[in-house]
Amino acid sequence: MKAKTIFLLSVFAMLLLPGIGQSSSEKTLPIHDGIGGEFRAQSSLGREVSLSEYRGKVVLIAFGYTSCQDICPATMAHLQLLLKRLDAAADAVQVLFVTVDPENDTAAHLEEYLARFDSRFVGLTGQREETDRIAELFLLNYDRSHDIQLTTEYNRSKAFAKRSYLYAHSQQIYLLDRVGRTRAFFFTGTPLDEMEGAVLALLKEPAAGPDVETAVVEWVVERDSASAD
Amino acid sequence: MRLAVPLTGASCPWDGQTGRHVVEAVEGAECRARVTPGWQWLAVLAVFGALLPSCAPKTASLAPRASASAPRDAEQRIVALVHDWFAVLEGGSHESRGLDGFVAEPSFELSLIGASVRNLGELESWRSNLRSTHPELEYRLDTIRVALVGEDLQRARFEFERRAVDDGGVPHLARREHSWLVRDVPGEAPVIVRIDERPLLAFQGTGPQIICY
């Protein structure tokens, strides 16, 4: 009986050992091969930007459109909360919002829209071909529904109200590491703890570019050490 | 006695020794029986046998019909080909096996993500590159659907997930959809004429979803 108990305890300990000292945030996030890639597009900054411009930063990409009355504003608010939680580490994170409605979502309009959430967010627009290519890179599907009258106050105030339409689109948020590889997918309902853990895990990965903000990375490591103590 | 009837028109041959219907691996088909020995067996079987001609334990139906078994055999051959292909890519005990026997020489085309393969040299080069960049490889295949699309031509469609670890120990995930065109001539081993590969998001069985309006 005693031998059996010892045996069972040993097995139990062996099962536990691999997990000791390893939190979920410390697991290496997989690289999702074949999803994402380099792109260029007009931006809410008033100039063209490319993904490689954000090399050294962790990038979160969301697709949507400013007339969206459903998930898009909730998604942006979710990302706004995430950046608040990240505090100083948010300086090493870039949120990109790619419109699926480039005809209406001009660079200036995106700037106005995104500033309501966080002025650090950057919106991407341009010619339909440009945004389509980004959507294709990220396996993003969308479809436009014509002849649907929108009735929000925001749209009534805009000249294009009478020719508005809805877009159906995939709504996952892509998490890219500091060299632009897709490492995880989130949704508006993904717990912020989980998202924060994944972002911090990527920030702690070895520096990948010359413009890595090492001070921020050190801050992340220090904060984690302090919380562990 | 409880008799579960087949959900499709798939044939369900009867095994007289075990007293069970032989279950065939046809998707969507189910055919199982629990038998109570004695007269109940005969009585209930007589009633259900009349209602279910495809599962009736008639002696004449025990022998497989050539016309019905041929597509089934073809399906099994194609499925085996797919599994063998990925087993070779994974390496392990199949490490030394080449891919040349899998393809329809000299005219085949593999339209893969990041590579277009049209001859044996390119095929081995592609495989070598895959092995060097992903020393550890594992494929998880979903259901393989096979359909006859022409004389001696079969189409196999399936999704799979590739799990790999690179030299730096970083895990890689890739979800793909494959469409294979296979030449399957009776009496010969089936060979791949064409593969078309499409990337999928890593949400199993769903592909990219449209959910926001």
Coordinates of C-alpha atoms in Angstrom, one line a residue:
Chain A
M1 CA 0.0 0.0 0.0
K2 CA 2.8 2.4 1.0
A3 CA 4.7 1.5 -2.2
K4 CA 1.6 2.2 -4.2
T5 CA 1.2 5.6 -2.6
I6 CA 4.8 6.6 -3.2
F7 CA 4.4 5.5 -6.8
L8 CA 1.3 7.5 -7.3
L9 CA 2.9 10.6 -5.7
S10 CA 5.9 10.2 -8.0
V11 CA 3.8 10.1 -11.0
F12 CA 1.9 13.1 -9.8
A13 CA 5.1 15.0 -9.2
M14 CA 6.4 14.1 -12.7
L15 CA 3.2 15.4 -14.2
L16 CA 3.6 18.7 -12.4
L17 CA 7.3 19.2 -12.9
P18 CA 7.2 20.5 -16.5
G19 CA 4.8 23.3 -15.5
I20 CA 6.7 24.5 -12.4
G21 CA 8.0 28.0 -12.9
Q22 CA 6.5 28.4 -16.3
S23 CA 3.5 30.7 -16.6
S24 CA 1.3 30.7 -19.7
S25 CA 2.9 34.0 -20.8
E26 CA 6.3 32.4 -20.9
K27 CA 5.3 29.7 -23.4
T28 CA 6.8 30.4 -26.9
L29 CA 4.0 31.4 -29.1
P30 CA 4.0 29.5 -32.4
I31 CA 4.7 31.2 -35.7
H32 CA 1.7 30.9 -38.0
D33 CA 3.3 30.2 -41.3
G34 CA 1.7 31.6 -44.4
I35 CA -0.3 34.3 -42.7
G36 CA 0.7 37.9 -43.1
G37 CA 3.6 39.5 -44.8
E38 CA 5.1 42.8 -45.8
F39 CA 2.7 45.5 -47.1
R40 CA 2.5 49.2 -47.7
A41 CA -0.5 51.5 -47.6
Q42 CA -1.6 55.1 -47.0
S43 CA -2.1 55.8 -43.4
S44 CA -3.9 58.1 -41.0
L45 CA -0.4 59.7 -40.4
G46 CA -0.9 61.4 -43.7
R47 CA 1.8 59.3 -45.4
E48 CA 2.5 55.9 -46.6
V49 CA 3.6 53.3 -44.1
S50 CA 4.9 49.8 -44.3
L51 CA 4.8 46.9 -41.9
S52 CA 8.6 46.8 -41.8
E53 CA 8.5 50.3 -40.5
Y54 CA 7.3 48.8 -37.2
R55 CA 10.1 46.3 -37.0
G56 CA 11.2 46.1 -33.4
K57 CA 7.6 46.6 -32.1
V58 CA 4.9 44.1 -31.4
V59 CA 2.1 44.8 -33.8
L60 CA -1.6 44.2 -33.4
I61 CA -3.7 44.4 -36.6
A62 CA -7.4 44.7 -36.7
F63 CA -9.6 45.0 -39.8
G64 CA -12.9 46.9 -40.0
Y65 CA -14.5 50.1 -41.1
T66 CA -15.5 53.3 -39.4
S67 CA -19.2 53.0 -40.2
C68 CA -19.3 49.7 -38.4
Q69 CA -21.9 49.7 -35.7
D70 CA -21.1 46.3 -34.3
I71 CA -17.8 44.7 -33.4
C72 CA -15.3 47.2 -34.8
P73 CA -15.7 49.9 -32.2
A74 CA -15.8 47.3 -29.5
T75 CA -12.6 45.8 -30.8
M76 CA -10.8 49.2 -30.9
A77 CA -12.0 49.8 -27.3
H78 CA -10.7 46.4 -26.3
L79 CA -7.3 47.3 -27.8
Q80 CA -7.4 50.7 -26.1
L81 CA -7.8 48.9 -22.7
L82 CA -5.0 46.6 -23.6
L83 CA -2.6 49.5 -24.2
K84 CA -3.7 51.1 -20.9
R85 CA -2.8 47.9 -19.1
L86 CA 0.5 47.6 -20.9
D87 CA 1.4 51.1 -19.5
A88 CA 5.0 51.9 -20.5
A89 CA 5.3 48.7 -22.5
A90 CA 2.7 50.1 -24.9
D91 CA 5.4 52.3 -26.4
A92 CA 6.8 49.1 -27.9
V93 CA 3.4 48.1 -29.3
Q94 CA 1.7 49.4 -32.4
V95 CA -2.0 49.0 -33.2
L96 CA -2.9 49.1 -36.9
F97 CA -6.4 49.3 -38.1
V98 CA -6.9 48.3 -41.7
T99 CA -10.1 49.5 -43.3
V100 CA -12.1 47.3 -45.6
D101 CA -13.9 50.4 -46.8
P102 CA -11.1 52.6 -48.3
E103 CA -13.6 54.6 -50.5
N104 CA -15.1 56.2 -47.4
D105 CA -12.4 55.8 -44.8
T106 CA -9.9 58.4 -45.9
A107 CA -6.7 58.9 -44.0
A108 CA -8.1 62.0 -42.4
H109 CA -11.3 60.3 -41.4
L110 CA -9.4 57.3 -40.0
E111 CA -7.3 59.7 -37.9
E112 CA -10.4 61.3 -36.5
Y113 CA -12.1 58.0 -35.8
L114 CA -9.0 56.3 -34.2
A115 CA -8.2 59.3 -32.0
R116 CA -11.5 58.6 -30.1
F117 CA -9.8 55.4 -28.9
D118 CA -6.1 56.1 -28.8
S119 CA -4.1 58.6 -30.8
R120 CA -1.3 56.1 -31.1
F121 CA -3.5 53.8 -33.3
V122 CA -2.6 54.0 -37.0
G123 CA -5.2 53.5 -39.7
L124 CA -4.4 52.1 -43.1
T125 CA -6.3 52.9 -46.2
G126 CA -5.6 53.7 -49.9
Q127 CA -6.7 52.2 -53.1
R128 CA -9.0 49.2 -52.9
E129 CA -6.2 47.1 -54.5
E130 CA -3.9 48.0 -51.6
T131 CA -6.2 47.1 -48.8
D132 CA -7.3 44.0 -50.7
R133 CA -3.8 42.8 -50.8
I134 CA -3.4 43.3 -47.1
A135 CA -6.6 41.4 -46.5
E136 CA -5.4 38.6 -48.8
L137 CA -2.1 38.4 -46.9
F138 CA -3.9 37.9 -43.7
L139 CA -6.6 35.6 -45.1
L140 CA -9.2 38.2 -44.2
N141 CA -12.6 37.8 -45.8
Y142 CA -15.0 40.6 -46.3
D143 CA -18.2 41.2 -48.3
R144 CA -20.1 44.4 -49.1
S145 CA -23.8 44.6 -48.7
H146 CA -25.4 47.3 -50.9
D147 CA -28.4 49.4 -50.4
I148 CA -28.6 49.3 -46.7
Q149 CA -29.4 52.6 -45.1
L150 CA -27.5 53.4 -42.0
T151 CA -29.3 55.4 -39.4
T152 CA -26.6 56.3 -36.8
E153 CA -26.2 60.0 -35.9
Y154 CA -22.6 59.7 -37.2
N155 CA -23.6 58.7 -40.6
R156 CA -26.5 61.2 -40.9
S157 CA -24.0 63.9 -40.3
K158 CA -21.9 62.6 -43.2
A159 CA -22.5 63.3 -46.9
F160 CA -22.2 59.7 -47.8
A161 CA -25.1 58.6 -45.6
K162 CA -27.4 57.9 -48.5
R163 CA -25.0 55.6 -50.2
S164 CA -23.9 53.7 -47.1
Y165 CA -23.5 50.0 -47.0
L166 CA -22.4 47.4 -44.5
Y167 CA -19.4 45.1 -44.7
A168 CA -19.3 41.6 -43.3
H169 CA -15.7 40.8 -42.4
S170 CA -13.6 38.5 -40.3
Q171 CA -12.9 40.1 -37.0
Q172 CA -9.9 38.4 -35.6
I173 CA -7.0 40.5 -34.2
Y174 CA -3.6 39.5 -35.4
L175 CA -0.6 39.6 -33.1
L176 CA 2.7 40.0 -34.9
D177 CA 6.1 39.7 -33.3
R178 CA 8.9 42.3 -33.6
V179 CA 9.9 41.0 -37.1
G180 CA 6.4 40.9 -38.4
R181 CA 5.5 37.2 -38.1
T182 CA 2.0 36.3 -37.1
R183 CA 2.1 34.7 -33.6
A184 CA -1.4 34.6 -32.3
F185 CA -5.0 35.5 -33.0
F186 CA -7.3 37.3 -30.6
F187 CA -11.0 38.4 -30.6
T188 CA -12.8 41.2 -29.0
G189 CA -13.8 38.8 -26.3
T190 CA -10.3 37.5 -25.6
P191 CA -9.4 38.2 -21.9
L192 CA -7.1 41.1 -21.6
D193 CA -4.9 39.0 -19.3
E194 CA -4.3 36.6 -22.1
M195 CA -3.6 39.3 -24.6
E196 CA -1.3 41.2 -22.3
G197 CA 0.6 38.0 -21.5
A198 CA 1.2 37.2 -25.2
V199 CA 2.3 40.8 -26.0
L200 CA 4.8 40.8 -23.1
A201 CA 6.1 37.3 -24.0
L202 CA 6.9 38.7 -27.5
L203 CA 8.5 41.8 -26.1
K204 CA 10.8 39.6 -24.0
E205 CA 12.0 37.5 -27.0
P206 CA 15.5 38.3 -28.2
A207 CA 15.9 41.6 -29.9
A208 CA 15.3 41.2 -33.6
G209 CA 16.1 44.6 -35.0
P210 CA 18.3 47.7 -34.5
D211 CA 15.4 49.8 -33.3
V212 CA 14.2 47.6 -30.5
E213 CA 13.3 49.8 -27.6
T214 CA 15.5 47.9 -25.1
A215 CA 14.5 50.2 -22.3
V216 CA 10.9 49.2 -22.6
V217 CA 11.9 45.5 -22.8
E218 CA 14.0 45.9 -19.6
W219 CA 11.1 47.5 -18.0
V220 CA 8.9 44.6 -18.8
V221 CA 11.4 42.1 -17.4
E222 CA 11.8 44.2 -14.3
R223 CA 8.0 44.4 -13.8
D224 CA 7.6 40.7 -14.2
S225 CA 10.4 40.0 -11.7
A226 CA 8.8 42.4 -9.2
S227 CA 5.4 40.8 -9.5
A228 CA 7.0 37.3 -9.2
D229 CA 8.6 38.4 -5.9
Chain B
M1 CA -32.3 -7.0 -29.6
R2 CA -31.5 -3.5 -30.8
L3 CA -30.7 -2.9 -34.4
A4 CA -29.2 0.3 -35.6
V5 CA -30.0 0.8 -39.2
P6 CA -27.7 2.2 -41.8
L7 CA -28.1 5.9 -42.3
T8 CA -27.1 5.8 -45.9
G9 CA -27.4 3.4 -48.7
A10 CA -24.0 1.9 -48.0
S11 CA -23.9 -1.9 -48.1
C12 CA -23.6 -3.6 -44.8
P13 CA -22.5 -7.2 -45.4
W14 CA -23.3 -9.7 -42.7
D15 CA -20.7 -11.7 -40.9
G16 CA -22.3 -15.0 -40.0
Q17 CA -19.6 -16.1 -37.6
T18 CA -19.8 -13.1 -35.3
G19 CA -23.4 -12.3 -35.9
R20 CA -22.7 -8.7 -36.7
H21 CA -22.9 -6.5 -39.7
V22 CA -19.5 -5.6 -41.1
V23 CA -19.0 -1.9 -40.7
E24 CA -17.5 -0.2 -43.6
A25 CA -15.6 3.0 -43.2
V26 CA -17.9 5.0 -45.3
E27 CA -18.3 8.6 -44.1
G28 CA -21.8 9.1 -42.6
A29 CA -22.7 5.5 -42.7
E30 CA -23.3 3.4 -39.6
C31 CA -24.3 -0.2 -39.3
R32 CA -24.1 -2.0 -36.1
A33 CA -26.2 -4.7 -34.4
R34 CA -26.4 -6.5 -31.1
V35 CA -27.8 -10.0 -31.5
T36 CA -29.8 -12.1 -29.1
P37 CA -29.5 -15.7 -29.9
G38 CA -32.5 -17.9 -30.4
W39 CA -35.9 -17.5 -32.0
Q40 CA -36.1 -13.8 -31.3
W41 CA -33.1 -13.4 -33.6
L42 CA -34.9 -15.0 -36.5
A43 CA -38.2 -13.2 -35.9
V44 CA -36.9 -9.7 -35.5
L45 CA -34.5 -10.2 -38.3
A46 CA -37.2 -11.3 -40.6
V47 CA -39.2 -8.2 -39.9
F48 CA -36.3 -5.8 -40.2
G49 CA -34.8 -7.7 -43.1
A50 CA -37.9 -7.0 -45.1
L51 CA -37.7 -3.4 -44.3
L52 CA -34.0 -3.0 -44.8
P53 CA -33.0 -4.7 -48.0
S54 CA -29.6 -3.2 -48.0
C55 CA -28.8 -4.8 -44.6
A56 CA -30.7 -8.0 -45.0
P57 CA -28.5 -11.0 -44.2
K58 CA -29.1 -12.7 -47.5
T59 CA -26.5 -15.3 -48.5
A60 CA -26.4 -14.0 -52.0
S61 CA -25.3 -10.5 -50.8
L62 CA -22.3 -11.8 -48.8
A63 CA -20.0 -11.8 -51.8
P64 CA -18.9 -8.2 -52.6
R65 CA -20.1 -7.0 -56.0
A66 CA -17.3 -6.0 -58.2
S67 CA -19.0 -2.8 -59.4
A68 CA -19.7 -1.6 -55.9
S69 CA -16.3 -2.4 -54.4
A70 CA -14.2 -0.8 -57.1
P71 CA -14.8 2.8 -56.1
R72 CA -14.4 1.8 -52.5
D73 CA -11.0 0.2 -53.3
A74 CA -10.0 3.4 -55.2
E75 CA -10.9 5.5 -52.3
Q76 CA -8.8 3.4 -50.0
R77 CA -5.9 3.6 -52.4
I78 CA -6.1 7.4 -52.6
V79 CA -6.4 7.8 -48.8
A80 CA -3.4 5.5 -48.4
L81 CA -1.5 7.6 -50.9
V82 CA -2.2 10.8 -49.0
H83 CA -1.1 9.2 -45.7
D84 CA 2.0 7.8 -47.2
W85 CA 3.0 11.2 -48.7
F86 CA 2.8 12.9 -45.4
A87 CA 4.5 10.1 -43.6
V88 CA 7.5 10.5 -46.0
L89 CA 7.5 14.2 -45.4
E90 CA 7.5 13.7 -41.7
G91 CA 10.6 11.5 -42.0
G92 CA 11.2 9.1 -39.2
S93 CA 11.2 5.5 -40.5
H94 CA 10.3 6.9 -44.0
E95 CA 13.4 9.2 -44.0
S96 CA 15.2 7.4 -46.8
R97 CA 12.1 7.0 -49.0
G98 CA 12.0 9.2 -52.0
L99 CA 9.0 11.1 -53.4
D100 CA 9.5 10.1 -57.0
G101 CA 7.1 7.2 -56.8
F102 CA 4.3 9.4 -55.7
V103 CA 4.1 11.7 -58.7
A104 CA 3.0 11.2 -62.3
E105 CA 6.2 11.6 -64.2
P106 CA 7.0 13.5 -66.3
S107 CA 3.9 15.7 -66.1
F108 CA 2.9 16.8 -62.7
E109 CA 2.5 20.1 -60.9
L110 CA 2.5 20.9 -57.2
S111 CA 1.2 24.4 -56.6
L112 CA 2.4 24.8 -53.0
I113 CA 2.6 28.0 -50.9
G114 CA 5.9 29.5 -51.7
A115 CA 6.9 26.9 -54.3
S116 CA 5.8 25.6 -57.7
V117 CA 7.1 22.1 -58.3
R118 CA 7.1 20.6 -61.8
N119 CA 9.9 18.0 -61.8
L120 CA 11.7 15.5 -59.6
G121 CA 14.6 17.8 -59.0
E122 CA 12.4 20.6 -57.8
L123 CA 10.5 18.1 -55.7
E124 CA 13.5 16.8 -53.8
S125 CA 14.8 20.4 -53.5
W126 CA 11.5 21.4 -51.9
R127 CA 11.5 18.5 -49.6
S128 CA 15.1 19.1 -48.6
N129 CA 14.4 22.8 -47.9
L130 CA 11.3 21.8 -45.8
R131 CA 13.4 19.3 -43.7
S132 CA 16.2 21.8 -43.2
T133 CA 13.9 24.7 -42.1
H134 CA 11.7 22.4 -40.0
P135 CA 13.7 19.6 -38.5
E136 CA 10.7 18.4 -36.5
L137 CA 7.6 17.9 -38.5
E138 CA 4.2 16.5 -37.8
Y139 CA 1.1 16.5 -39.9
R140 CA -2.5 16.1 -38.6
L141 CA -4.9 15.3 -41.4
D142 CA -8.6 15.9 -41.3
T143 CA -11.1 13.8 -43.2
I144 CA -10.0 13.0 -46.8
R145 CA -12.8 13.2 -49.3
V146 CA -12.3 11.4 -52.5
A147 CA -14.4 11.8 -55.7
L148 CA -14.2 10.4 -59.2
V149 CA -13.7 13.3 -61.5
G150 CA -12.8 11.6 -64.8
E151 CA -11.7 8.4 -66.3
D152 CA -8.9 7.1 -64.0
L153 CA -8.8 10.4 -62.2
Q154 CA -9.7 11.0 -58.6
R155 CA -9.9 14.2 -56.7
A156 CA -8.9 14.2 -53.0
R157 CA -9.7 17.2 -50.8
F158 CA -8.7 17.6 -47.2
E159 CA -7.4 20.1 -44.6
F160 CA -4.4 19.5 -42.4
E161 CA -2.3 21.1 -39.8
R162 CA 1.4 21.1 -39.9
R163 CA 3.2 21.4 -36.6
A164 CA 6.9 22.0 -36.8
V165 CA 9.8 23.2 -34.7
D166 CA 12.6 25.3 -36.4
D167 CA 16.3 25.3 -35.6
G168 CA 15.8 27.9 -32.9
G169 CA 13.3 25.7 -31.1
V170 CA 10.4 28.0 -32.1
P171 CA 7.1 26.1 -32.9
H172 CA 5.5 26.7 -36.2
L173 CA 1.9 26.1 -37.1
A174 CA 0.3 26.0 -40.5
R175 CA -3.1 25.1 -41.6
R176 CA -3.7 24.2 -45.2
E177 CA -6.3 22.9 -47.6
H178 CA -5.2 20.5 -50.3
S179 CA -6.8 19.5 -53.5
W180 CA -5.1 16.5 -55.2
L181 CA -5.7 15.2 -58.6
V182 CA -4.7 11.6 -58.7
R183 CA -4.3 9.3 -61.6
D184 CA -5.6 5.9 -60.5
V185 CA -5.3 3.3 -63.2
P186 CA -6.5 -0.2 -62.3
G187 CA -3.6 -2.5 -61.6
E188 CA -1.2 0.4 -61.1
A189 CA -0.2 2.4 -58.1
P190 CA -2.0 5.8 -57.9
V191 CA 0.1 8.8 -58.7
I192 CA -0.3 12.5 -58.0
V193 CA -1.0 14.6 -61.1
R194 CA -1.5 17.9 -59.3
I195 CA -1.7 19.4 -55.9
D196 CA -3.2 22.8 -55.1
E197 CA -2.4 24.2 -51.7
R198 CA -4.4 27.0 -50.0
P199 CA -3.6 28.6 -46.6
L200 CA -6.2 28.6 -43.9
L201 CA -6.4 30.4 -40.6
A202 CA -5.7 28.2 -37.6
F203 CA -9.3 27.6 -36.7
Q204 CA -9.9 24.0 -37.3
G205 CA -12.7 23.2 -39.7
T206 CA -13.9 26.7 -40.1
G207 CA -11.6 28.6 -42.4
P208 CA -11.8 32.4 -42.3
Q209 CA -15.2 33.3 -40.7
I210 CA -17.2 36.3 -41.5
I211 CA -18.9 37.4 -38.4
C212 CA -18.9 41.2 -38.1
Y213 CA -21.3 43.6 -39.7

